[in-house]
Amino acid sequence: AATAPRIPPTRLALHHFDMSYSLQLKDLWPSVRAGLLCEQKYGALLNNFSPIDHVTQELELLNATDFVSEAPKKAQQLQRGAAAEEVGRGESSSNIKCYTFPRGDITRFRPARPDRLGLLDYYLMDAASLLPVLALNVQPDDFVLDLCAAPGGKTLALLQTGVCGHLAANDVSVSRTKRLHQILHSYVPKEIRETVSVTSCDGRDWGQVEGGTFHKVLVDVPCTTDRHSVMEEDNNIFHKRRTKERQMLPMLQLQLLMAGILATKPGGEVVYSTCSLSPLQNECVIE
């Protein structure tokens, strides 16, 4: 055992994905595989709490576009994008602006800069991470729960809607919740931060703590985080010592989703999201 070659978790992850996703995605898998192994491409979520006109102009001069406002236009061109049309509807999504460079353009965004009050002008995130927030379609004065909120990108995006009546951001990890606090301090003025309650509870118990309270609940669960699993050795869930934890993920995800449903008012809406392609972590949990 001491002399056997150690297989890195990234290679274990890629082998696992090759076995399972090739059966699931068939001819699509080679292009999806290439996408997973490419360098991550970020979007710039504009901070509406900071003056952004000059930032918008700067990004447009670099040929970046706001994909949120572009989605309905592309949908109409394709005449088959009902889901994308939904992205552009509603007051909340029209307030969110996230700029991305065109396909094939690997330009990097400059680091965010503080304004005169010290608030940073944009937040760099995977643009796909914004889709669950847009799907939640927050309406004016909604009580909103982000059940697995850290490190905080989706919480920040929810605040960018400008319509949350109250926002509760929770994460079981105290260290990750500290990161959430840092993001709120870097991007959100004090008077808005005071409308956000940040907690470090086990999300599975939330329905017992505040049942039937929220109009909208985002359940963005811990998952295999496929890109991270094939690219990063640190904190990789495919490490052999985390095998049991990985096998238990669908049960944890199910328990979190149930807690999110119990936390929702009758007639409210829940969005369940992962950053995994695994049917066990997606369709099977929903079923």
PDB file of N, CA and C in Angstrom, residues 167-245:
ATOM      1  N   LEU A 167     -34.262  39.072   3.445  1.00  0.00           N
ATOM      2  CA  LEU A 167     -33.425  37.995   2.926  1.00  0.00           C
ATOM      3  C   LEU A 167     -32.729  37.293   4.084  1.00  0.00           C
ATOM      4  N   ALA A 168     -32.920  35.972   4.170  1.00  0.00           N
ATOM      5  CA  ALA A 168     -32.210  35.146   5.154  1.00  0.00           C
ATOM      6  C   ALA A 168     -31.170  34.324   4.401  1.00  0.00           C
ATOM      7  N   ALA A 169     -29.911  34.436   4.827  1.00  0.00           N
ATOM      8  CA  ALA A 169     -28.817  33.700   4.194  1.00  0.00           C
ATOM      9  C   ALA A 169     -28.216  32.764   5.226  1.00  0.00           C
ATOM     10  N   ASN A 170     -28.235  31.477   4.925  1.00  0.00           N
ATOM     11  CA  ASN A 170     -27.779  30.478   5.894  1.00  0.00           C
ATOM     12  C   ASN A 170     -26.743  29.557   5.251  1.00  0.00           C
ATOM     13  N   ASP A 171     -25.782  29.122   6.081  1.00  0.00           N
ATOM     14  CA  ASP A 171     -24.868  28.065   5.638  1.00  0.00           C
ATOM     15  C   ASP A 171     -24.362  27.334   6.874  1.00  0.00           C
ATOM     16  N   VAL A 172     -24.255  26.025   6.785  1.00  0.00           N
ATOM     17  CA  VAL A 172     -23.864  25.235   7.951  1.00  0.00           C
ATOM     18  C   VAL A 172     -22.416  25.483   8.354  1.00  0.00           C
ATOM     19  N   SER A 173     -21.581  25.895   7.397  1.00  0.00           N
ATOM     20  CA  SER A 173     -20.158  26.094   7.675  1.00  0.00           C
ATOM     21  C   SER A 173     -19.893  27.494   8.221  1.00  0.00           C
ATOM     22  N   VAL A 174     -19.346  27.561   9.418  1.00  0.00           N
ATOM     23  CA  VAL A 174     -19.040  28.858  10.034  1.00  0.00           C
ATOM     24  C   VAL A 174     -17.956  29.583   9.236  1.00  0.00           C
ATOM     25  N   SER A 175     -16.939  28.847   8.778  1.00  0.00           N
ATOM     26  CA  SER A 175     -15.852  29.486   8.031  1.00  0.00           C
ATOM     27  C   SER A 175     -16.363  30.048   6.702  1.00  0.00           C
ATOM     28  N   ARG A 176     -17.249  29.314   6.042  1.00  0.00           N
ATOM     29  CA  ARG A 176     -17.816  29.807   4.778  1.00  0.00           C
ATOM     30  C   ARG A 176     -18.764  30.980   5.032  1.00  0.00           C
ATOM     31  N   THR A 177     -19.444  30.976   6.171  1.00  0.00           N
ATOM     32  CA  THR A 177     -20.316  32.097   6.510  1.00  0.00           C
ATOM     33  C   THR A 177     -19.498  33.368   6.723  1.00  0.00           C
ATOM     34  N   LYS A 178     -18.272  33.231   7.247  1.00  0.00           N
ATOM     35  CA  LYS A 178     -17.383  34.390   7.384  1.00  0.00           C
ATOM     36  C   LYS A 178     -17.086  34.993   6.016  1.00  0.00           C
ATOM     37  N   ARG A 179     -16.879  34.131   5.020  1.00  0.00           N
ATOM     38  CA  ARG A 179     -16.654  34.605   3.649  1.00  0.00           C
ATOM     39  C   ARG A 179     -17.887  35.352   3.139  1.00  0.00           C
ATOM     40  N   LEU A 180     -19.075  34.855   3.452  1.00  0.00           N
ATOM     41  CA  LEU A 180     -20.320  35.527   3.079  1.00  0.00           C
ATOM     42  C   LEU A 180     -20.387  36.920   3.695  1.00  0.00           C
ATOM     43  N   HIS A 181     -20.045  37.031   4.969  1.00  0.00           N
ATOM     44  CA  HIS A 181     -20.020  38.335   5.640  1.00  0.00           C
ATOM     45  C   HIS A 181     -19.052  39.287   4.933  1.00  0.00           C
ATOM     46  N   GLN A 182     -17.881  38.769   4.527  1.00  0.00           N
ATOM     47  CA  GLN A 182     -16.890  39.602   3.839  1.00  0.00           C
ATOM     48  C   GLN A 182     -17.437  40.142   2.527  1.00  0.00           C
ATOM     49  N   ILE A 183     -18.134  39.294   1.791  1.00  0.00           N
ATOM     50  CA  ILE A 183     -18.704  39.728   0.512  1.00  0.00           C
ATOM     51  C   ILE A 183     -19.770  40.802   0.738  1.00  0.00           C
ATOM     52  N   LEU A 184     -20.624  40.596   1.718  1.00  0.00           N
ATOM     53  CA  LEU A 184     -21.652  41.594   2.010  1.00  0.00           C
ATOM     54  C   LEU A 184     -21.019  42.931   2.390  1.00  0.00           C
ATOM     55  N   HIS A 185     -19.969  42.909   3.193  1.00  0.00           N
ATOM     56  CA  HIS A 185     -19.290  44.149   3.598  1.00  0.00           C
ATOM     57  C   HIS A 185     -18.607  44.820   2.413  1.00  0.00           C
ATOM     58  N   SER A 186     -18.131  44.027   1.452  1.00  0.00           N
ATOM     59  CA  SER A 186     -17.403  44.589   0.312  1.00  0.00           C
ATOM     60  C   SER A 186     -18.321  45.175  -0.750  1.00  0.00           C
ATOM     61  N   TYR A 187     -19.588  44.733  -0.776  1.00  0.00           N
ATOM     62  CA  TYR A 187     -20.463  45.114  -1.891  1.00  0.00           C
ATOM     63  C   TYR A 187     -21.755  45.827  -1.485  1.00  0.00           C
ATOM     64  N   VAL A 188     -22.141  45.715  -0.225  1.00  0.00           N
ATOM     65  CA  VAL A 188     -23.490  46.151   0.165  1.00  0.00           C
ATOM     66  C   VAL A 188     -23.411  47.210   1.255  1.00  0.00           C
ATOM     67  N   PRO A 189     -24.118  48.343   1.087  1.00  0.00           N
ATOM     68  CA  PRO A 189     -24.101  49.369   2.144  1.00  0.00           C
ATOM     69  C   PRO A 189     -24.744  48.865   3.430  1.00  0.00           C
ATOM     70  N   LYS A 190     -24.354  49.495   4.533  1.00  0.00           N
ATOM     71  CA  LYS A 190     -24.771  49.025   5.860  1.00  0.00           C
ATOM     72  C   LYS A 190     -26.285  48.938   5.994  1.00  0.00           C
ATOM     73  N   GLU A 191     -27.007  49.951   5.498  1.00  0.00           N
ATOM     74  CA  GLU A 191     -28.466  49.957   5.690  1.00  0.00           C
ATOM     75  C   GLU A 191     -29.146  48.781   4.975  1.00  0.00           C
ATOM     76  N   ILE A 192     -28.536  48.295   3.877  1.00  0.00           N
ATOM     77  CA  ILE A 192     -29.081  47.122   3.178  1.00  0.00           C
ATOM     78  C   ILE A 192     -28.644  45.844   3.891  1.00  0.00           C
ATOM     79  N   ARG A 193     -27.389  45.815   4.359  1.00  0.00           N
ATOM     80  CA  ARG A 193     -26.909  44.627   5.086  1.00  0.00           C
ATOM     81  C   ARG A 193     -27.774  44.328   6.300  1.00  0.00           C
ATOM     82  N   GLU A 194     -28.307  45.376   6.904  1.00  0.00           N
ATOM     83  CA  GLU A 194     -29.120  45.185   8.111  1.00  0.00           C
ATOM     84  C   GLU A 194     -30.458  44.509   7.826  1.00  0.00           C
ATOM     85  N   THR A 195     -30.830  44.433   6.541  1.00  0.00           N
ATOM     86  CA  THR A 195     -32.069  43.726   6.169  1.00  0.00           C
ATOM     87  C   THR A 195     -31.808  42.241   5.899  1.00  0.00           C
ATOM     88  N   VAL A 196     -30.530  41.834   5.994  1.00  0.00           N
ATOM     89  CA  VAL A 196     -30.156  40.442   5.730  1.00  0.00           C
ATOM     90  C   VAL A 196     -29.819  39.755   7.048  1.00  0.00           C
ATOM     91  N   SER A 197     -30.427  38.615   7.310  1.00  0.00           N
ATOM     92  CA  SER A 197     -30.054  37.840   8.500  1.00  0.00           C
ATOM     93  C   SER A 197     -29.174  36.680   8.052  1.00  0.00           C
ATOM     94  N   VAL A 198     -27.956  36.636   8.594  1.00  0.00           N
ATOM     95  CA  VAL A 198     -26.992  35.586   8.249  1.00  0.00           C
ATOM     96  C   VAL A 198     -26.889  34.619   9.418  1.00  0.00           C
ATOM     97  N   THR A 199     -27.069  33.326   9.141  1.00  0.00           N
ATOM     98  CA  THR A 199     -27.026  32.301  10.185  1.00  0.00           C
ATOM     99  C   THR A 199     -26.133  31.145   9.754  1.00  0.00           C
ATOM    100  N   SER A 200     -25.716  30.345  10.738  1.00  0.00           N
ATOM    101  CA  SER A 200     -24.902  29.151  10.472  1.00  0.00           C
ATOM    102  C   SER A 200     -25.582  27.929  11.085  1.00  0.00           C
ATOM    103  N   CYS A 201     -26.780  27.642  10.589  1.00  0.00           N
ATOM    104  CA  CYS A 201     -27.538  26.473  11.075  1.00  0.00           C
ATOM    105  C   CYS A 201     -27.380  25.313  10.100  1.00  0.00           C
ATOM    106  N   ASP A 202     -27.694  24.120  10.569  1.00  0.00           N
ATOM    107  CA  ASP A 202     -27.803  22.977   9.669  1.00  0.00           C
ATOM    108  C   ASP A 202     -29.096  23.177   8.863  1.00  0.00           C
ATOM    109  N   GLY A 203     -28.942  23.374   7.560  1.00  0.00           N
ATOM    110  CA  GLY A 203     -30.100  23.671   6.710  1.00  0.00           C
ATOM    111  C   GLY A 203     -31.186  22.621   6.771  1.00  0.00           C
ATOM    112  N   ARG A 204     -30.822  21.392   7.123  1.00  0.00           N
ATOM    113  CA  ARG A 204     -31.815  20.317   7.190  1.00  0.00           C
ATOM    114  C   ARG A 204     -32.843  20.546   8.286  1.00  0.00           C
ATOM    115  N   ASP A 205     -32.507  21.388   9.249  1.00  0.00           N
ATOM    116  CA  ASP A 205     -33.422  21.657  10.369  1.00  0.00           C
ATOM    117  C   ASP A 205     -34.245  22.923  10.161  1.00  0.00           C
ATOM    118  N   TRP A 206     -34.068  23.598   9.023  1.00  0.00           N
ATOM    119  CA  TRP A 206     -34.660  24.926   8.871  1.00  0.00           C
ATOM    120  C   TRP A 206     -36.187  24.892   8.923  1.00  0.00           C
ATOM    121  N   GLY A 207     -36.787  23.854   8.368  1.00  0.00           N
ATOM    122  CA  GLY A 207     -38.248  23.772   8.385  1.00  0.00           C
ATOM    123  C   GLY A 207     -38.803  23.755   9.798  1.00  0.00           C
ATOM    124  N   GLN A 208     -38.042  23.205  10.754  1.00  0.00           N
ATOM    125  CA  GLN A 208     -38.484  23.182  12.158  1.00  0.00           C
ATOM    126  C   GLN A 208     -38.276  24.548  12.817  1.00  0.00           C
ATOM    127  N   VAL A 209     -37.242  25.297  12.334  1.00  0.00           N
ATOM    128  CA  VAL A 209     -36.927  26.593  12.943  1.00  0.00           C
ATOM    129  C   VAL A 209     -37.912  27.662  12.476  1.00  0.00           C
ATOM    130  N   GLU A 210     -38.064  27.781  11.161  1.00  0.00           N
ATOM    131  CA  GLU A 210     -38.963  28.808  10.605  1.00  0.00           C
ATOM    132  C   GLU A 210     -39.777  28.195   9.476  1.00  0.00           C
ATOM    133  N   GLY A 211     -40.716  27.352   9.822  1.00  0.00           N
ATOM    134  CA  GLY A 211     -41.543  26.694   8.816  1.00  0.00           C
ATOM    135  C   GLY A 211     -42.590  27.631   8.220  1.00  0.00           C
ATOM    136  N   GLY A 212     -42.855  27.444   6.920  1.00  0.00           N
ATOM    137  CA  GLY A 212     -43.923  28.185   6.249  1.00  0.00           C
ATOM    138  C   GLY A 212     -43.779  29.684   6.293  1.00  0.00           C
ATOM    139  N   THR A 213     -42.543  30.198   6.177  1.00  0.00           N
ATOM    140  CA  THR A 213     -42.283  31.624   6.384  1.00  0.00           C
ATOM    141  C   THR A 213     -41.993  32.388   5.093  1.00  0.00           C
ATOM    142  N   PHE A 214     -41.417  31.718   4.082  1.00  0.00           N
ATOM    143  CA  PHE A 214     -40.828  32.424   2.940  1.00  0.00           C
ATOM    144  C   PHE A 214     -41.636  32.265   1.656  1.00  0.00           C
ATOM    145  N   HIS A 215     -41.623  33.349   0.858  1.00  0.00           N
ATOM    146  CA  HIS A 215     -42.266  33.301  -0.463  1.00  0.00           C
ATOM    147  C   HIS A 215     -41.392  32.565  -1.475  1.00  0.00           C
ATOM    148  N   LYS A 216     -40.074  32.754  -1.359  1.00  0.00           N
ATOM    149  CA  LYS A 216     -39.126  32.143  -2.313  1.00  0.00           C
ATOM    150  C   LYS A 216     -37.962  31.529  -1.535  1.00  0.00           C
ATOM    151  N   VAL A 217     -37.593  30.318  -1.906  1.00  0.00           N
ATOM    152  CA  VAL A 217     -36.480  29.632  -1.241  1.00  0.00           C
ATOM    153  C   VAL A 217     -35.529  29.078  -2.306  1.00  0.00           C
ATOM    154  N   LEU A 218     -34.247  29.411  -2.160  1.00  0.00           N
ATOM    155  CA  LEU A 218     -33.205  28.873  -3.030  1.00  0.00           C
ATOM    156  C   LEU A 218     -32.454  27.783  -2.266  1.00  0.00           C
ATOM    157  N   VAL A 219     -32.461  26.576  -2.841  1.00  0.00           N
ATOM    158  CA  VAL A 219     -31.766  25.437  -2.237  1.00  0.00           C
ATOM    159  C   VAL A 219     -30.642  25.030  -3.191  1.00  0.00           C
ATOM    160  N   ASP A 220     -29.515  25.714  -3.072  1.00  0.00           N
ATOM    161  CA  ASP A 220     -28.346  25.460  -3.926  1.00  0.00           C
ATOM    162  C   ASP A 220     -27.414  24.535  -3.144  1.00  0.00           C
ATOM    163  N   VAL A 221     -27.606  23.233  -3.338  1.00  0.00           N
ATOM    164  CA  VAL A 221     -27.067  22.241  -2.409  1.00  0.00           C
ATOM    165  C   VAL A 221     -25.587  21.935  -2.630  1.00  0.00           C
ATOM    166  N   PRO A 222     -24.903  21.438  -1.573  1.00  0.00           N
ATOM    167  CA  PRO A 222     -23.567  20.876  -1.767  1.00  0.00           C
ATOM    168  C   PRO A 222     -23.658  19.720  -2.768  1.00  0.00           C
ATOM    169  N   CYS A 223     -22.660  19.595  -3.639  1.00  0.00           N
ATOM    170  CA  CYS A 223     -22.702  18.558  -4.672  1.00  0.00           C
ATOM    171  C   CYS A 223     -21.271  18.179  -5.044  1.00  0.00           C
ATOM    172  N   THR A 224     -21.116  17.374  -6.091  1.00  0.00           N
ATOM    173  CA  THR A 224     -19.766  16.980  -6.510  1.00  0.00           C
ATOM    174  C   THR A 224     -19.019  18.118  -7.198  1.00  0.00           C
ATOM    175  N   THR A 225     -19.713  19.220  -7.524  1.00  0.00           N
ATOM    176  CA  THR A 225     -19.077  20.402  -8.124  1.00  0.00           C
ATOM    177  C   THR A 225     -18.121  19.936  -9.231  1.00  0.00           C
ATOM    178  N   ASP A 226     -18.708  19.477 -10.332  1.00  0.00           N
ATOM    179  CA  ASP A 226     -17.969  18.706 -11.327  1.00  0.00           C
ATOM    180  C   ASP A 226     -16.702  19.388 -11.847  1.00  0.00           C
ATOM    181  N   ARG A 227     -16.761  20.690 -12.155  1.00  0.00           N
ATOM    182  CA  ARG A 227     -15.567  21.345 -12.687  1.00  0.00           C
ATOM    183  C   ARG A 227     -14.442  21.334 -11.639  1.00  0.00           C
ATOM    184  N   HIS A 228     -14.791  21.673 -10.401  1.00  0.00           N
ATOM    185  CA  HIS A 228     -13.787  21.670  -9.332  1.00  0.00           C
ATOM    186  C   HIS A 228     -13.202  20.266  -9.174  1.00  0.00           C
ATOM    187  N   SER A 229     -14.047  19.250  -9.286  1.00  0.00           N
ATOM    188  CA  SER A 229     -13.601  17.872  -9.070  1.00  0.00           C
ATOM    189  C   SER A 229     -12.564  17.425 -10.097  1.00  0.00           C
ATOM    190  N   VAL A 230     -12.642  17.921 -11.331  1.00  0.00           N
ATOM    191  CA  VAL A 230     -11.673  17.496 -12.356  1.00  0.00           C
ATOM    192  C   VAL A 230     -10.495  18.461 -12.487  1.00  0.00           C
ATOM    193  N   MET A 231     -10.553  19.610 -11.777  1.00  0.00           N
ATOM    194  CA  MET A 231      -9.511  20.632 -11.951  1.00  0.00           C
ATOM    195  C   MET A 231      -8.674  20.896 -10.702  1.00  0.00           C
ATOM    196  N   GLU A 232      -9.225  20.669  -9.506  1.00  0.00           N
ATOM    197  CA  GLU A 232      -8.557  21.090  -8.270  1.00  0.00           C
ATOM    198  C   GLU A 232      -8.331  19.904  -7.330  1.00  0.00           C
ATOM    199  N   GLU A 233      -7.095  19.754  -6.863  1.00  0.00           N
ATOM    200  CA  GLU A 233      -6.803  18.684  -5.903  1.00  0.00           C
ATOM    201  C   GLU A 233      -7.293  19.043  -4.497  1.00  0.00           C
ATOM    202  N   ASP A 234      -7.196  20.339  -4.140  1.00  0.00           N
ATOM    203  CA  ASP A 234      -7.563  20.763  -2.788  1.00  0.00           C
ATOM    204  C   ASP A 234      -9.060  20.600  -2.554  1.00  0.00           C
ATOM    205  N   ASN A 235      -9.407  20.045  -1.393  1.00  0.00           N
ATOM    206  CA  ASN A 235     -10.804  19.923  -0.972  1.00  0.00           C
ATOM    207  C   ASN A 235     -11.648  19.178  -2.008  1.00  0.00           C
ATOM    208  N   ASN A 236     -11.057  18.206  -2.674  1.00  0.00           N
ATOM    209  CA  ASN A 236     -11.740  17.471  -3.743  1.00  0.00           C
ATOM    210  C   ASN A 236     -12.573  16.344  -3.140  1.00  0.00           C
ATOM    211  N   ILE A 237     -13.848  16.297  -3.491  1.00  0.00           N
ATOM    212  CA  ILE A 237     -14.757  15.316  -2.885  1.00  0.00           C
ATOM    213  C   ILE A 237     -14.494  13.901  -3.401  1.00  0.00           C
ATOM    214  N   PHE A 238     -13.667  13.769  -4.449  1.00  0.00           N
ATOM    215  CA  PHE A 238     -13.302  12.434  -4.935  1.00  0.00           C
ATOM    216  C   PHE A 238     -12.049  11.893  -4.240  1.00  0.00           C
ATOM    217  N   HIS A 239     -11.531  12.625  -3.248  1.00  0.00           N
ATOM    218  CA  HIS A 239     -10.439  12.079  -2.438  1.00  0.00           C
ATOM    219  C   HIS A 239     -10.958  10.835  -1.720  1.00  0.00           C
ATOM    220  N   LYS A 240     -10.109   9.822  -1.609  1.00  0.00           N
ATOM    221  CA  LYS A 240     -10.559   8.540  -1.051  1.00  0.00           C
ATOM    222  C   LYS A 240     -11.137   8.681   0.361  1.00  0.00           C
ATOM    223  N   ARG A 241     -10.605   9.613   1.144  1.00  0.00           N
ATOM    224  CA  ARG A 241     -11.123   9.736   2.509  1.00  0.00           C
ATOM    225  C   ARG A 241     -12.514  10.394   2.551  1.00  0.00           C
ATOM    226  N   ARG A 242     -12.972  10.910   1.402  1.00  0.00           N
ATOM    227  CA  ARG A 242     -14.305  11.537   1.354  1.00  0.00           C
ATOM    228  C   ARG A 242     -15.322  10.670   0.596  1.00  0.00           C
ATOM    229  N   THR A 243     -14.970   9.392   0.370  1.00  0.00           N
ATOM    230  CA  THR A 243     -15.855   8.507  -0.401  1.00  0.00           C
ATOM    231  C   THR A 243     -17.243   8.410   0.229  1.00  0.00           C
ATOM    232  N   LYS A 244     -17.285   8.182   1.540  1.00  0.00           N
ATOM    233  CA  LYS A 244     -18.578   8.035   2.229  1.00  0.00           C
ATOM    234  C   LYS A 244     -19.387   9.322   2.111  1.00  0.00           C
ATOM    235  N   GLU A 245     -18.720  10.464   2.286  1.00  0.00           N
ATOM    236  CA  GLU A 245     -19.399  11.753   2.175  1.00  0.00           C
ATOM    237  C   GLU A 245     -20.000  11.922   0.781  1.00  0.00           C
TER     238      GLU A 245
END
